[in-house]
Coordinates of C-alpha atoms in Angstrom, one line a residue:
M1 CA 0.0 0.0 0.0
V2 CA 2.9 2.3 0.6
G3 CA 3.2 5.0 -2.1
R4 CA -0.4 4.4 -3.3
T5 CA -3.0 7.1 -3.4
I6 CA -6.4 6.6 -1.9
N7 CA -8.9 7.3 -4.7
R8 CA -12.0 6.7 -2.5
M9 CA -13.0 5.4 0.9
V10 CA -16.3 3.6 0.9
V11 CA -18.1 3.2 4.3
R12 CA -21.0 0.8 4.2
D13 CA -21.6 0.6 8.0
A14 CA -20.1 3.2 10.3
R15 CA -21.5 1.6 13.5
L16 CA -18.2 0.2 14.9
R17 CA -17.0 0.3 18.5
W18 CA -16.5 4.0 17.9
P19 CA -18.6 5.3 14.9
I20 CA -16.5 6.0 11.9
P21 CA -16.3 9.8 11.6
D22 CA -18.4 11.3 8.8
A23 CA -15.5 13.4 7.7
L24 CA -13.0 10.5 7.3
P25 CA -13.7 9.5 3.7
A26 CA -13.4 13.0 2.3
W27 CA -10.3 13.7 4.4
A28 CA -8.5 10.5 3.3
Q29 CA -9.4 10.9 -0.4
D30 CA -6.5 11.8 -2.8
Q31 CA -3.9 11.3 0.0
V32 CA -0.8 9.2 -0.5
I33 CA -0.1 6.4 2.0
V34 CA 3.4 7.3 3.2
R35 CA 4.0 4.3 5.4
V36 CA 2.1 1.6 7.5
E37 CA 3.0 1.1 11.1
R38 CA 1.7 -0.7 14.2
R39 CA 1.5 0.2 17.9
S40 CA 0.0 -2.5 20.2
K41 CA -3.1 -3.7 18.2
Y42 CA -3.6 -0.5 16.4
L43 CA -2.6 -0.2 12.7
F44 CA -1.5 3.2 11.5
L45 CA -2.0 4.3 7.9
V46 CA 0.3 7.3 7.8
L47 CA -0.8 9.7 5.1
E48 CA 0.6 13.0 3.9
R49 CA -1.5 15.1 6.3
G50 CA -2.3 12.8 9.3
T51 CA -2.9 9.2 10.2
V52 CA -5.8 6.7 10.0
L53 CA -6.0 4.4 13.0
V54 CA -7.4 0.9 12.4
H55 CA -8.2 -1.7 15.1
L56 CA -9.5 -5.1 14.1
G57 CA -11.4 -5.7 17.4
M58 CA -12.1 -9.4 18.1
S59 CA -13.2 -10.5 14.7
G60 CA -12.0 -8.0 12.2
S61 CA -9.7 -8.7 9.2
L62 CA -8.2 -6.8 6.3
R63 CA -7.7 -8.2 2.8
I64 CA -6.1 -6.7 -0.3
L65 CA -8.4 -7.4 -3.3
L66 CA -7.1 -7.3 -6.8
D67 CA -10.6 -7.0 -8.4
D68 CA -14.0 -5.7 -7.5
L69 CA -15.5 -8.6 -5.5
T70 CA -19.1 -8.0 -4.4
P71 CA -19.0 -7.0 -0.7
T72 CA -20.6 -9.4 1.8
K73 CA -22.8 -8.5 4.8
H74 CA -19.9 -7.6 7.1
D75 CA -17.6 -5.9 4.7
H76 CA -17.9 -2.4 6.2
V77 CA -15.1 -0.4 4.7
D78 CA -13.1 -0.3 1.4
L79 CA -10.1 1.8 0.6
E80 CA -9.9 2.0 -3.2
L81 CA -6.3 2.7 -4.4
D82 CA -5.0 4.3 -7.5
N83 CA -3.6 1.0 -8.9
G84 CA -7.0 -0.7 -8.9
T85 CA -6.6 -2.7 -5.7
R86 CA -8.6 -2.2 -2.6
L87 CA -8.2 -2.7 1.1
R88 CA -11.4 -4.3 2.5
Y89 CA -12.3 -4.4 6.2
H90 CA -14.5 -7.2 7.4
D91 CA -15.8 -7.3 10.9
P92 CA -18.9 -9.4 11.9
R93 CA -18.9 -8.2 15.5
R94 CA -18.1 -4.5 14.7
F95 CA -15.7 -4.2 17.7
G96 CA -13.0 -2.6 15.6
L97 CA -12.5 1.0 14.7
W98 CA -11.5 3.5 12.0
L99 CA -10.5 6.9 13.3
Y100 CA -8.1 9.6 12.2
T101 CA -6.0 12.3 13.5
E102 CA -4.2 15.2 11.9
T103 CA -1.7 15.6 14.7
D104 CA 1.0 13.3 16.1
V105 CA -0.7 9.9 16.3
H106 CA 1.4 8.9 19.4
S107 CA -0.4 11.6 21.3
H108 CA -3.8 10.3 20.4
R109 CA -5.9 9.5 23.5
L110 CA -6.0 5.8 22.6
I111 CA -2.2 5.6 22.1
E112 CA -0.5 8.0 24.5
N113 CA -0.8 5.8 27.6
L114 CA 0.2 2.5 26.1
G115 CA 3.1 0.6 27.7
P116 CA 6.2 -0.5 25.7
E117 CA 6.2 -3.2 23.1
P118 CA 7.2 -6.5 24.8
L119 CA 9.7 -7.5 22.1
T120 CA 11.7 -4.3 22.3
D121 CA 14.5 -3.4 24.7
A122 CA 12.1 -1.0 26.5
F123 CA 10.5 -3.9 28.2
D124 CA 13.1 -5.4 30.5
F125 CA 13.8 -6.1 34.1
D126 CA 14.8 -2.5 34.9
Y127 CA 11.4 -1.4 33.5
L128 CA 9.2 -4.1 35.1
Y129 CA 10.6 -4.5 38.6
P130 CA 10.1 -0.9 39.8
R131 CA 6.5 -0.9 38.4
T132 CA 5.5 -4.0 40.5
R133 CA 6.7 -2.5 43.8
K134 CA 3.9 -2.0 46.3
R135 CA 1.3 -3.1 43.8
K136 CA -1.5 -5.1 45.3
T137 CA -2.8 -6.2 41.9
K138 CA -2.5 -9.9 41.0
I139 CA 0.4 -10.3 38.6
K140 CA -1.7 -11.9 35.9
T141 CA -4.0 -8.9 35.9
L142 CA -1.1 -6.4 35.8
L143 CA 0.6 -8.3 33.0
M144 CA -2.5 -7.9 30.8
D145 CA -2.7 -4.2 31.5
A146 CA -1.8 -2.4 28.3
K147 CA -0.6 0.6 30.3
L148 CA 2.2 -1.7 31.7
V149 CA 3.1 -3.6 28.5
V150 CA 1.1 -4.2 25.3
G151 CA 0.5 -7.4 23.5
V152 CA 0.4 -9.8 26.5
G153 CA -3.2 -11.1 26.2
N154 CA -4.9 -13.7 28.3
I155 CA -3.5 -16.8 26.7
Y156 CA 0.1 -15.6 26.8
A157 CA -0.2 -14.2 30.4
N158 CA -1.3 -17.7 31.5
E159 CA 1.6 -19.3 29.6
A160 CA 4.3 -16.9 30.7
L161 CA 3.4 -17.3 34.3
F162 CA 3.6 -21.1 34.0
L163 CA 7.0 -21.0 32.4
S164 CA 8.2 -18.6 35.2
G165 CA 6.8 -20.8 37.9
I166 CA 4.6 -17.9 39.3
T167 CA 1.1 -18.4 40.5
P168 CA -1.3 -16.0 38.7
H169 CA -2.8 -15.1 42.1
K170 CA 0.5 -13.7 43.5
L171 CA 0.4 -9.9 44.2
A172 CA 2.7 -8.0 41.8
G173 CA 4.4 -6.3 44.7
R174 CA 5.6 -9.6 46.1
L175 CA 7.5 -10.7 43.0
T176 CA 11.2 -11.3 43.6
K177 CA 13.8 -9.8 41.4
A178 CA 14.5 -13.4 40.0
E179 CA 10.8 -13.8 39.2
C180 CA 10.7 -10.5 37.4
R181 CA 13.7 -11.4 35.3
S182 CA 12.2 -14.8 34.5
L183 CA 8.9 -13.3 33.6
V184 CA 10.4 -10.7 31.2
S185 CA 12.5 -13.4 29.5
N186 CA 9.6 -15.8 29.2
V187 CA 7.2 -13.2 27.8
K188 CA 9.7 -12.4 25.1
S189 CA 10.5 -16.0 24.1
L190 CA 6.9 -17.1 24.3
L191 CA 5.7 -14.3 22.0
A192 CA 8.6 -14.8 19.6
M193 CA 7.7 -18.6 19.3
A194 CA 4.0 -17.8 18.9
I195 CA 4.7 -15.4 16.1
N196 CA 6.9 -18.0 14.3
Q197 CA 4.0 -20.4 14.5
G198 CA 1.4 -17.9 13.2
G199 CA -0.2 -17.2 16.6
T200 CA -2.7 -19.1 18.6
T201 CA -5.9 -20.2 16.7
L202 CA -8.8 -21.2 18.9
K203 CA -11.8 -20.6 16.5
D204 CA -11.9 -19.5 12.9
F205 CA -8.9 -17.2 12.7
V206 CA -6.6 -17.3 9.7
G207 CA -3.6 -15.1 8.9
A208 CA -3.1 -13.0 5.9
D209 CA -1.7 -16.1 4.1
G210 CA -5.0 -18.0 4.8
K211 CA -3.4 -20.3 7.3
P212 CA -4.3 -20.7 11.0
G213 CA -1.9 -20.3 13.8
Y214 CA -0.4 -23.4 15.3
F215 CA 0.8 -22.3 18.7
A216 CA -2.2 -23.7 20.4
Q217 CA -0.5 -27.1 20.0
S218 CA 2.3 -25.9 22.3
L219 CA 0.1 -24.5 25.1
N220 CA 1.0 -25.8 28.6
V221 CA -1.9 -24.6 30.7
Y222 CA -4.4 -22.5 28.7
G223 CA -7.4 -24.5 27.6
R224 CA -6.1 -27.6 29.4
A225 CA -8.2 -27.5 32.6
G226 CA -8.5 -31.0 34.1
L227 CA -5.7 -32.4 32.0
P228 CA -2.3 -33.4 33.5
C229 CA 0.5 -30.9 33.6
R230 CA 3.1 -31.5 30.9
R231 CA 5.8 -31.2 33.6
C232 CA 4.5 -32.9 36.7
A233 CA 1.2 -34.6 35.8
T234 CA -0.8 -32.6 38.4
L235 CA -4.2 -31.7 37.0
I236 CA -4.4 -28.2 35.6
K237 CA -6.8 -25.9 37.5
E238 CA -9.0 -23.2 36.0
V239 CA -10.6 -20.2 37.8
R240 CA -12.1 -16.9 36.6
T241 CA -10.0 -13.7 37.1
N242 CA -11.7 -10.5 36.1
N243 CA -14.1 -12.6 34.0
R244 CA -11.2 -14.2 32.1
S245 CA -10.1 -17.8 32.2
T246 CA -7.0 -18.4 34.4
C247 CA -5.3 -21.8 34.0
Y248 CA -2.4 -22.9 36.1
C249 CA -0.6 -25.8 37.7
H250 CA -0.8 -25.7 41.5
Q251 CA 2.3 -27.8 41.8
C252 CA 4.6 -26.0 39.3
Q253 CA 3.3 -22.5 40.2
S254 CA 3.2 -22.8 43.9

């Protein structure tokens, strides 16, 4: 898409998590896409005079179409480009968003308070340890807080804590230095492995190449409640934490 001009933006249904601004199609028209970036789960289409923010929500997807395929019920947005291709946004649940800003996108209200990317040097022991001190929040809850670090969702929080031998119920302020070092290391290695395997597919997700993610086959605790731990054969337990599934081994994560 980089270097292409937006000929037209077609909005078929603006009723997303935040309604698509009425002014966005006219504002984006005739602008060149300078670059495409990502921050957390937000995609940035950086144009000549501002940035379009896109979020896929829980069920959204983007596809590059080489011809004018008839849109289906949940194809809510098209970006028609000057080379005849189009970017089509599909979102059955409409939990995603399309917004724009004419100022620095990193100062946008949805972006400015996000924590560091987990696979960068900004997320390390020296960052994490001070931010856990005196915190009475459970470590699993804190690890999933995008203000602390982005990209560690429920599945990977469960798995990283298992690999680090930390019970998800432990208060963040009680983590030792060794536990914080281990947690940082395991978050990074876990996410890197998951990316290499295309992510963790639980339902009908497929990547841009049409293939599912295969990391679910490597999960140690998530989705394995009642099954024996791969390390010690103790049955995996499952409880609800903030209305999310928390799976752990009582023996390995004592």
